[in-house]
Coordinates of C-alpha atoms and ligand atoms in Angstrom, one line a residue:
M235 CA 0.0 0.0 0.0
Y236 CA 1.1 3.5 -0.9
I237 CA 0.3 5.0 2.5
R238 CA -0.1 8.6 1.1
S239 CA -3.0 7.4 -1.0
F240 CA -4.6 4.6 0.9
A241 CA -6.9 6.2 3.5
D242 CA -6.7 9.5 5.4
S243 CA -7.9 9.5 9.0
D244 CA -7.3 13.2 10.0
G245 CA -8.5 15.2 7.1
D246 CA -5.1 16.6 5.9
G247 CA -5.5 15.0 2.4
V248 CA -2.6 12.6 3.0
G249 CA -3.2 8.9 3.9
D250 CA -1.9 7.8 7.2
I251 CA -1.5 4.9 9.7
G252 CA -4.9 5.7 11.3
G253 CA -6.4 5.3 7.8
I254 CA -4.8 1.9 7.4
R255 CA -5.9 0.8 10.8
A256 CA -9.5 1.8 10.1
R257 CA -9.4 -0.3 6.9
L258 CA -8.0 -3.5 8.4
P259 CA -11.5 -5.2 8.3
Y260 CA -11.6 -4.4 4.5
L261 CA -8.2 -6.0 4.0
V262 CA -9.2 -9.1 6.0
N263 CA -12.3 -9.4 3.8
L264 CA -10.3 -8.9 0.7
G265 CA -8.4 -12.0 1.7
V266 CA -4.8 -10.8 1.8
N267 CA -2.6 -12.2 4.6
A268 CA 0.1 -9.5 4.8
I269 CA 0.4 -5.8 4.0
W270 CA 3.5 -4.1 2.7
I271 CA 3.5 -0.4 3.6
N272 CA 5.6 2.0 1.5
P273 CA 8.0 4.2 3.6
F274 CA 6.4 6.3 6.3
Y275 CA 9.6 7.5 8.0
P276 CA 10.4 11.2 8.6
S277 CA 11.2 12.6 5.2
P278 CA 11.2 15.8 3.3
Q279 CA 9.3 13.8 0.6
A280 CA 11.7 14.7 -2.2
D281 CA 10.8 11.2 -3.5
H282 CA 7.6 10.6 -1.4
G283 CA 9.3 8.8 1.5
Y284 CA 12.1 7.1 -0.4
D285 CA 14.3 9.8 1.0
V286 CA 14.5 8.8 4.6
A287 CA 15.7 11.3 7.2
D288 CA 15.4 9.0 10.2
Y289 CA 14.9 5.2 9.9
M290 CA 13.6 4.8 13.4
D291 CA 10.7 7.1 13.6
I292 CA 7.5 8.1 11.7
E293 CA 6.7 11.2 9.7
P294 CA 4.2 13.2 11.7
E295 CA 1.8 13.5 8.8
Y296 CA 1.6 9.7 8.8
G297 CA 1.3 9.1 12.5
T298 CA 3.3 8.2 15.5
L299 CA 5.2 5.2 16.8
V300 CA 2.4 4.6 19.4
G301 CA -0.1 4.6 16.6
F302 CA 2.1 2.2 14.6
D303 CA 2.4 -0.2 17.5
A304 CA -1.4 -0.2 17.8
L305 CA -1.7 -0.9 14.0
V306 CA 0.7 -3.9 14.3
E307 CA -1.2 -5.3 17.3
D308 CA -4.5 -4.9 15.6
A309 CA -3.2 -6.4 12.3
H310 CA -1.7 -9.4 14.1
G311 CA -5.0 -9.9 16.0
R312 CA -6.7 -10.2 12.7
G313 CA -4.1 -12.6 11.2
L314 CA -2.4 -10.0 9.0
K315 CA 1.4 -9.7 8.8
V316 CA 3.0 -6.3 8.5
I317 CA 5.9 -5.7 6.1
L318 CA 7.7 -2.4 6.0
D319 CA 9.9 -0.8 3.3
I320 CA 13.6 -0.3 4.0
V321 CA 15.7 2.0 1.9
P322 CA 19.4 1.0 2.4
N323 CA 20.8 2.3 -0.9
H324 CA 20.4 6.0 0.0
T325 CA 19.2 8.4 2.7
S326 CA 17.7 11.8 2.5
D327 CA 20.1 14.7 2.3
R328 CA 18.4 15.8 5.6
H329 CA 19.5 12.7 7.4
R330 CA 21.8 13.4 10.3
W331 CA 24.5 11.3 8.8
F332 CA 24.6 13.3 5.6
Q333 CA 24.3 16.6 7.5
N334 CA 27.3 15.5 9.5
A335 CA 29.1 14.5 6.4
L336 CA 28.6 17.9 4.9
S337 CA 29.7 19.6 8.1
S338 CA 33.4 18.7 7.7
R339 CA 35.6 16.5 5.6
D340 CA 36.9 14.9 8.8
H341 CA 33.5 13.9 10.2
P342 CA 33.4 10.1 10.6
D343 CA 29.9 10.0 8.9
R344 CA 31.5 11.3 5.7
A345 CA 32.7 7.8 5.1
K346 CA 29.1 6.6 5.0
Y347 CA 28.6 8.3 1.6
H348 CA 30.5 8.4 -1.7
F349 CA 32.4 11.7 -1.9
A350 CA 35.0 12.1 -4.7
D351 CA 37.2 14.8 -6.2
P352 CA 36.2 16.4 -9.5
R353 CA 37.9 15.4 -12.7
P354 CA 40.8 17.7 -13.7
D355 CA 38.3 19.7 -15.8
G356 CA 36.1 20.2 -12.7
G357 CA 33.4 17.8 -14.0
P358 CA 31.9 15.0 -12.0
P359 CA 34.1 12.0 -11.1
N360 CA 32.5 9.7 -13.6
N361 CA 29.8 9.6 -16.4
W362 CA 27.1 7.8 -14.4
T363 CA 23.5 9.2 -14.8
S364 CA 20.8 9.4 -12.2
A365 CA 17.7 7.2 -12.7
F366 CA 15.7 10.5 -12.3
G367 CA 17.7 12.3 -15.0
G368 CA 20.9 14.3 -15.2
P369 CA 24.3 13.3 -13.7
A370 CA 24.5 11.0 -10.7
W371 CA 26.8 13.5 -9.0
T372 CA 26.2 16.8 -7.3
L373 CA 29.0 19.2 -6.2
D374 CA 29.2 20.0 -2.5
E375 CA 30.6 23.5 -2.9
K376 CA 31.8 23.8 0.6
S377 CA 34.3 20.9 0.3
G378 CA 34.8 21.0 -3.5
Q379 CA 34.0 17.3 -3.8
Y380 CA 31.0 15.7 -5.5
Y381 CA 28.7 13.2 -3.9
L382 CA 27.0 10.3 -5.6
H383 CA 23.2 9.9 -6.0
L384 CA 21.8 7.3 -8.3
F385 CA 18.4 8.9 -7.8
A386 CA 17.6 12.6 -6.9
P387 CA 20.3 14.8 -5.4
E388 CA 18.2 14.8 -2.2
Q389 CA 19.0 11.0 -2.0
P390 CA 22.7 10.6 -1.5
D391 CA 23.9 7.0 -1.9
L392 CA 25.3 5.2 1.1
N393 CA 28.8 3.7 0.9
W394 CA 28.4 0.0 1.9
W395 CA 32.2 -0.5 2.0
E396 CA 31.9 1.4 5.3
P397 CA 31.4 -1.0 8.2
S398 CA 29.4 1.5 10.3
V399 CA 26.7 1.5 7.6
H400 CA 26.2 -2.2 8.2
Q401 CA 26.0 -1.7 12.0
E402 CA 23.5 1.1 11.6
F403 CA 21.2 -1.0 9.4
E404 CA 21.3 -4.0 11.6
G405 CA 20.2 -1.7 14.5
I406 CA 17.4 -0.4 12.3
L407 CA 16.2 -3.9 11.5
R408 CA 16.2 -4.9 15.1
F409 CA 14.3 -1.7 16.1
W410 CA 11.4 -2.7 13.9
F411 CA 11.6 -6.4 14.4
D412 CA 11.5 -5.8 18.1
R413 CA 8.2 -3.9 17.6
G414 CA 6.7 -7.0 15.9
V415 CA 7.3 -6.1 12.2
D416 CA 7.1 -9.3 10.1
G417 CA 9.6 -8.3 7.4
F418 CA 10.9 -5.8 4.9
R419 CA 10.6 -5.0 1.3
I420 CA 14.1 -3.8 0.3
D421 CA 14.3 -0.9 -2.0
V422 CA 16.6 -1.3 -5.0
A423 CA 18.2 -4.3 -3.2
D424 CA 20.8 -5.0 -5.8
L425 CA 22.4 -1.5 -5.9
L426 CA 24.0 -1.1 -2.5
Y427 CA 27.6 -1.8 -3.7
K428 CA 28.7 0.1 -6.7
A429 CA 31.3 -1.1 -9.3
H430 CA 34.8 -1.0 -7.7
R431 CA 36.5 2.4 -7.8
L432 CA 33.4 3.9 -9.5
P433 CA 34.7 3.6 -13.1
N434 CA 33.2 5.3 -16.2
S435 CA 30.5 3.2 -17.9
P436 CA 31.7 2.2 -21.3
P437 CA 29.4 4.0 -23.8
G438 CA 26.3 1.9 -24.6
K439 CA 27.3 -0.8 -22.2
A440 CA 25.5 0.3 -19.0
P441 CA 22.0 1.1 -18.1
P442 CA 21.1 4.3 -16.4
A443 CA 21.4 3.6 -12.7
G444 CA 18.4 1.7 -11.4
A445 CA 17.0 1.0 -14.8
A446 CA 15.2 -2.2 -15.5
G447 CA 16.6 -4.3 -18.3
P448 CA 18.5 -7.3 -19.4
N449 CA 22.0 -8.0 -18.2
Y450 CA 24.4 -5.3 -19.2
E451 CA 28.0 -5.9 -19.8
F452 CA 28.9 -3.3 -17.2
R453 CA 27.0 -3.2 -14.0
I454 CA 26.9 -0.2 -11.7
G455 CA 25.3 -2.2 -8.9
D456 CA 24.8 -6.0 -8.6
Q457 CA 28.3 -6.6 -7.0
E458 CA 29.1 -9.8 -5.3
E459 CA 29.6 -8.1 -1.9
V460 CA 25.9 -7.3 -1.5
H461 CA 25.0 -10.9 -0.9
E462 CA 27.0 -11.0 2.3
V463 CA 24.8 -8.1 3.6
Y464 CA 21.6 -10.2 3.0
R465 CA 23.1 -13.3 4.5
A466 CA 23.8 -11.3 7.6
W467 CA 20.2 -9.8 7.5
R468 CA 18.8 -13.3 7.0
R469 CA 20.7 -14.6 10.1
L470 CA 19.2 -11.8 12.1
A471 CA 15.7 -12.4 10.7
D472 CA 16.0 -16.1 11.5
S473 CA 16.9 -15.3 15.1
Y474 CA 13.3 -14.0 15.6
E475 CA 10.3 -16.1 16.4
P476 CA 8.1 -16.1 14.4
R477 CA 10.7 -15.7 11.7
R478 CA 10.8 -12.5 9.6
V479 CA 10.9 -12.2 5.8
F480 CA 12.6 -10.1 3.2
A481 CA 11.3 -9.3 -0.3
G482 CA 13.9 -7.7 -2.6
E483 CA 13.1 -5.1 -5.3
I484 CA 15.6 -6.2 -7.9
W485 CA 15.4 -5.0 -11.5
L486 CA 17.8 -7.6 -13.0
A487 CA 17.4 -10.4 -15.4
P488 CA 15.9 -13.6 -13.8
D489 CA 19.3 -15.4 -13.5
R490 CA 20.9 -12.4 -11.7
T491 CA 17.8 -11.9 -9.5
A492 CA 17.7 -15.5 -8.5
Q493 CA 21.2 -15.1 -7.0
F494 CA 19.6 -13.1 -4.2
L495 CA 17.3 -16.0 -3.4
R496 CA 19.9 -18.7 -2.8
P497 CA 19.7 -20.5 0.5
G498 CA 20.4 -18.2 3.4
E499 CA 19.5 -15.0 1.6
L500 CA 16.2 -13.2 0.7
H501 CA 12.9 -15.0 0.8
M502 CA 11.3 -13.2 -2.2
A503 CA 12.2 -11.0 -5.2
F504 CA 9.5 -9.5 -7.2
T505 CA 8.7 -10.4 -10.8
L506 CA 6.7 -7.7 -12.4
M507 CA 4.4 -9.4 -15.0
D508 CA 4.5 -6.7 -17.6
A509 CA 4.9 -9.0 -20.6
P510 CA 2.6 -8.2 -23.5
W511 CA -0.8 -9.9 -23.3
D512 CA 0.1 -13.0 -25.2
A513 CA 0.1 -16.6 -24.1
L514 CA 3.6 -17.4 -25.3
A515 CA 5.0 -14.2 -23.7
W516 CA 3.4 -14.9 -20.3
R517 CA 4.4 -18.5 -20.3
A518 CA 8.0 -17.6 -21.3
R519 CA 8.3 -15.1 -18.5
V520 CA 7.1 -17.6 -16.0
D521 CA 9.4 -20.3 -17.3
A522 CA 12.4 -18.0 -17.3
V523 CA 11.8 -17.0 -13.7
I524 CA 11.1 -20.5 -12.4
A525 CA 14.1 -21.9 -14.3
A526 CA 16.5 -19.3 -12.8
G527 CA 15.1 -20.0 -9.4
R528 CA 15.6 -23.7 -9.7
A529 CA 19.2 -23.3 -11.0
N530 CA 19.9 -21.4 -7.8
E531 CA 18.1 -23.6 -5.4
A532 CA 15.9 -20.6 -4.8
P533 CA 12.4 -20.8 -3.4
V534 CA 9.4 -20.1 -5.7
A535 CA 9.0 -16.8 -7.5
T536 CA 7.0 -13.8 -6.3
W537 CA 4.6 -12.2 -8.7
M538 CA 3.1 -8.7 -9.1
Q539 CA 1.4 -6.8 -11.8
S540 CA 1.4 -3.2 -10.5
N541 CA 2.9 -1.1 -7.8
H542 CA 3.4 2.5 -7.0
D543 CA 6.1 2.9 -9.8
T544 CA 4.2 1.3 -12.7
V545 CA 1.3 2.2 -14.9
R546 CA -1.6 0.3 -13.5
H547 CA -1.9 -3.0 -15.2
L548 CA -5.6 -2.6 -16.1
T549 CA -4.6 0.3 -18.4
R550 CA -1.4 -1.5 -19.6
L551 CA -3.6 -4.4 -20.6
G552 CA -5.7 -2.2 -22.9
G553 CA -7.9 -0.3 -20.4
G554 CA -11.7 -0.1 -20.4
V555 CA -13.7 -3.2 -20.9
V556 CA -10.9 -5.2 -22.5
G557 CA -8.4 -4.2 -19.8
T558 CA -10.9 -5.1 -17.1
R559 CA -11.5 -8.5 -18.7
R560 CA -7.8 -9.2 -19.0
A561 CA -7.1 -8.0 -15.5
R562 CA -9.6 -10.5 -14.2
A563 CA -8.1 -13.3 -16.2
A564 CA -4.6 -12.3 -15.3
L565 CA -5.4 -12.6 -11.6
L566 CA -6.5 -16.2 -12.0
F567 CA -3.4 -17.0 -14.1
L568 CA -1.1 -15.6 -11.4
L569 CA -3.0 -17.0 -8.4
A570 CA -2.6 -20.5 -9.8
L571 CA 1.2 -20.2 -10.0
P572 CA 3.4 -21.3 -7.0
G573 CA 4.7 -18.4 -5.0
P574 CA 3.2 -15.3 -3.4
L575 CA 1.3 -12.6 -5.3
F576 CA 1.5 -9.0 -4.3
V577 CA -1.6 -6.9 -5.1
Y578 CA -1.3 -3.2 -5.4
Q579 CA -3.9 -1.1 -3.6
G580 CA -6.8 -0.3 -5.9
E581 CA -6.3 -3.1 -8.4
E582 CA -9.0 -5.0 -6.5
L583 CA -11.3 -2.1 -7.3
G584 CA -10.4 -2.3 -11.0
L585 CA -8.7 1.1 -11.0
P586 CA -7.2 2.3 -14.2
E587 CA -4.2 4.6 -14.4
A588 CA -5.6 8.1 -13.5
E589 CA -5.1 11.1 -15.7
V590 CA -3.1 13.7 -13.8
T591 CA -2.4 17.0 -15.6
N592 CA 1.2 18.1 -15.9
D593 CA 0.7 21.0 -13.5
M594 CA -0.5 18.7 -10.8
K595 CA 2.2 16.0 -11.2
Q596 CA 4.5 15.6 -8.2
D597 CA 6.8 12.8 -9.2
P598 CA 10.5 13.9 -9.0
Q599 CA 11.3 11.6 -11.8
F600 CA 9.0 13.5 -14.1
I601 CA 9.9 16.9 -12.8
R602 CA 13.7 16.4 -12.8
S603 CA 13.8 14.9 -16.3
G604 CA 11.9 17.8 -17.7
G605 CA 9.0 15.5 -18.5
T606 CA 11.0 13.0 -20.5
K607 CA 10.6 10.3 -17.9
A608 CA 7.0 9.1 -17.3
A609 CA 5.3 10.4 -14.1
R610 CA 4.3 7.8 -11.6
D611 CA 1.5 10.0 -10.2
G612 CA -1.3 8.3 -12.2
C613 CA -1.0 5.1 -10.2
R614 CA -0.7 7.0 -6.9
V615 CA -4.0 8.8 -6.9
P616 CA -5.9 8.4 -3.6
L617 CA -8.3 5.5 -3.4
P618 CA -12.1 5.9 -3.8
W619 CA -13.8 4.4 -0.8
A620 CA -17.3 5.7 -0.7
V621 CA -19.9 7.1 -3.1
G622 CA -21.2 10.6 -2.6
Q623 CA -18.7 11.6 0.1
P624 CA -16.1 14.3 -0.2
N625 CA -13.1 13.0 -2.2
S626 CA -14.8 9.7 -2.7
G627 CA -14.3 9.0 1.0
F628 CA -10.5 9.1 0.9
S629 CA -10.3 12.3 3.1
T630 CA -12.4 15.2 4.3
G631 CA -9.6 17.4 3.1
E632 CA -8.3 18.0 -0.4
P633 CA -6.3 15.0 -1.5
W634 CA -2.6 15.5 -2.1
L635 CA -3.1 14.4 -5.7
P636 CA -6.4 15.1 -7.4
Q637 CA -8.8 12.3 -8.1
P638 CA -10.3 12.2 -11.6
A639 CA -13.9 12.9 -12.3
G640 CA -16.1 9.8 -12.0
W641 CA -13.8 8.2 -9.4
D642 CA -16.9 7.3 -7.4
A643 CA -17.7 4.7 -10.0
F644 CA -14.9 2.6 -8.6
A645 CA -15.7 3.2 -4.9
A646 CA -15.2 0.2 -2.6
D647 CA -18.7 0.6 -1.0
R648 CA -20.4 0.7 -4.4
Q649 CA -18.7 -2.6 -5.3
E650 CA -19.5 -4.2 -1.9
G651 CA -23.0 -5.4 -2.8
D652 CA -22.3 -6.2 -6.5
A653 CA -21.5 -9.8 -7.1
A654 CA -20.2 -8.9 -10.6
S655 CA -17.7 -6.3 -9.3
M656 CA -14.0 -6.5 -9.5
L657 CA -13.9 -6.4 -5.7
A658 CA -16.2 -9.3 -5.4
F659 CA -14.1 -11.2 -7.9
Y660 CA -10.8 -10.5 -6.0
R661 CA -12.4 -11.7 -2.8
R662 CA -13.6 -14.9 -4.3
A663 CA -10.3 -15.5 -6.1
L664 CA -8.2 -14.8 -3.0
A665 CA -10.4 -16.9 -0.8
L666 CA -10.2 -19.8 -3.2
R667 CA -6.4 -19.5 -3.3
G668 CA -6.3 -19.5 0.5
E669 CA -8.4 -22.8 0.5
L670 CA -6.3 -24.5 -2.1
A671 CA -2.8 -23.4 -1.4
P672 CA -2.1 -25.7 1.6
S673 CA -2.8 -28.8 -0.4
L674 CA -0.8 -27.8 -3.6
D675 CA 2.9 -28.7 -3.9
G676 CA 5.3 -26.2 -5.3
D677 CA 5.5 -27.8 -8.8
F678 CA 3.4 -27.3 -11.9
R679 CA 3.4 -28.3 -15.6
W680 CA 2.0 -26.8 -18.8
R681 CA -0.4 -28.9 -20.6
D682 CA -1.0 -28.8 -24.4
A683 CA -3.3 -25.9 -25.2
P684 CA -4.7 -24.3 -28.3
A685 CA -2.8 -21.4 -29.8
G686 CA -3.3 -18.2 -27.7
C687 CA -4.1 -20.2 -24.6
T688 CA -2.2 -21.6 -21.6
V689 CA -3.2 -24.5 -19.4
L690 CA -1.3 -25.0 -16.2
E691 CA -1.7 -28.1 -13.9
R692 CA -0.7 -28.5 -10.3
H693 CA -1.0 -31.5 -8.0
A694 CA -2.7 -31.6 -4.7
G695 CA -1.5 -35.0 -3.6
S696 CA -4.2 -37.6 -3.5
R697 CA -6.9 -34.9 -3.5
G698 CA -6.6 -34.2 -7.2
H699 CA -5.3 -31.5 -9.5
L700 CA -5.8 -27.8 -10.1
L701 CA -6.0 -26.6 -13.7
A702 CA -5.8 -23.0 -14.7
A703 CA -6.8 -22.2 -18.3
C704 CA -6.3 -18.8 -19.7
N705 CA -7.4 -17.6 -23.2
F706 CA -5.2 -14.6 -24.1
S707 CA -6.7 -14.4 -27.6
A708 CA -9.4 -12.1 -29.0
S709 CA -11.7 -15.0 -29.9
A710 CA -13.6 -17.7 -27.9
T711 CA -12.0 -21.1 -27.7
E712 CA -12.7 -24.6 -26.5
I713 CA -10.2 -26.6 -24.5
P714 CA -10.5 -30.3 -23.8
V715 CA -10.3 -30.7 -20.0
E716 CA -11.6 -33.0 -17.3
G717 CA -12.9 -31.4 -14.2
E718 CA -15.3 -28.8 -12.9
V719 CA -15.0 -25.0 -12.9
L720 CA -14.2 -23.6 -9.5
L721 CA -14.0 -19.9 -10.5
A722 CA -13.9 -18.2 -13.9
S723 CA -13.3 -14.6 -14.9
D724 CA -16.3 -14.7 -17.2
T725 CA -19.7 -16.2 -16.4
E726 CA -19.8 -17.8 -19.8
A727 CA -16.9 -20.1 -19.1
R728 CA -18.2 -23.6 -18.6
V729 CA -17.4 -27.3 -19.1
T730 CA -19.7 -29.3 -21.3
D731 CA -18.8 -32.9 -22.3
G732 CA -15.2 -32.6 -21.4
R733 CA -14.6 -29.3 -23.2
L734 CA -14.1 -25.9 -21.5
A735 CA -15.6 -23.0 -23.4
L736 CA -13.5 -20.0 -22.7
P737 CA -14.5 -16.6 -24.1
A738 CA -11.9 -14.1 -25.4
D739 CA -9.6 -12.7 -22.7
S740 CA -10.8 -14.9 -19.9
A741 CA -9.5 -17.6 -17.5
A742 CA -10.9 -20.4 -15.4
L743 CA -9.7 -22.4 -12.4
L744 CA -10.8 -26.0 -12.5
W745 CA -10.5 -29.0 -10.2
R746 CA -10.0 -32.5 -11.3
R747 CA -10.2 -35.4 -8.9
Ligands
NOJ173 C1 12.1 2.2 -5.9 C2 10.9 2.7 -5.3 O1 9.8 1.8 -5.5 C3 10.7 4.1 -6.0 O2 9.4 4.6 -5.7 C4 11.8 5.0 -5.6 O3 11.7 6.2 -6.4 C5 13.2 4.4 -6.0 N1 13.3 3.0 -5.6 C6 14.2 5.1 -5.2 O4 14.2 4.9 -3.9

């Protein structure tokens, strides 16, 4: 959940911890078993919380530690785990360590960051670019040295070669684990260590820092040393009862990502399912991730379709009626796979990417790049909770990002009583997954399927088999299957005489004894 936009309890137009707590019953009804909350730490909000000024407190507009403890207790009482977001690659420039670092070249905290002398011509130490546009270096005029930031200048990168950084972060993990936090999502988990001695990227051989993409010949991050950090974090997590989990945000090719999931490292690393809507493309993506995991003795993959950085998948999948049909089908496809699925707030309401006019956009990536990089505001627009209330029930005050006209149409309360709604469908699908998951083993196989379709099969021991059939094509099809439909994304999907009729852009889960 993107806390700024989930639910506001105090009328300042910004979501908060009280808002999350008030909506715990909604989350339990939805059928999720854990929540991951984006950063809520004290922050100047240069990157909406991914610029942390203090890792062991809470930004007042989001709440207090006392309120957070109450949230954890309440969530646990309802069977929900609480996962926080940790940002170990960079701090805010307002963080005490960075302020100390700027105060004097001799301050011990200066070693926590990457400061380097200019090139002889006065330019930055190397040619790296920031993921948010422009050079990855900013001159500290007082000392005459540059500091490194792979994101905004307000987000100086930490230097993980410095032992005190490790000690600080182990203390931060303990601080939250001791409060009952069940785990962390790790921001840009692969980037902590940079290429030795910060060399220039050979032209055309390196991605902009933090960029998604295939393996590049030259890697700014993804250095071997980072794995020892996560092995140490894992030992710490395993010393708690119940054990705590880590989910890495890693934008590397599957074989590199799986390295982080080797025994004794992270539990999860996200795979964003953003392949084009095509049976072969989706199957290939799944196969690549699963194969990379197996080659590294890694646990099952972790799936997601949208988050606070992506265009909402309903829109990516075509938007409108088609995008909605595909989003329903995609949910069944992904829920049938082994491994956790992360749902981004609002996808259960069928939210499309919202239109935000340029003058209202707040994403630093958009602003800093002069509009050449896409704004992430459209997926961060505050949720619609209730029809006919100010700001669709999100807040009594003006929301920090404007909601588009007609947002009420997606309101949670409007969907509550409608069996055909996206919310009702998500609830049925997640409940079904909850029932089936304990009896399914971690394996699966693809069965033969007509062109444009996939059929996946999983075993439930002596109880039977789960089949998941998905028709990615624009025309209806029939698939020979044995079994009965448990849940389908389209009411027209049914089995007659051993053949499953599957309309265009739809999917069904079936059970075969
Ligand atoms: C990934 C986060 O999800 C994104 O929102 C943020 O801008 C960057 N990391 C930098 O922290």
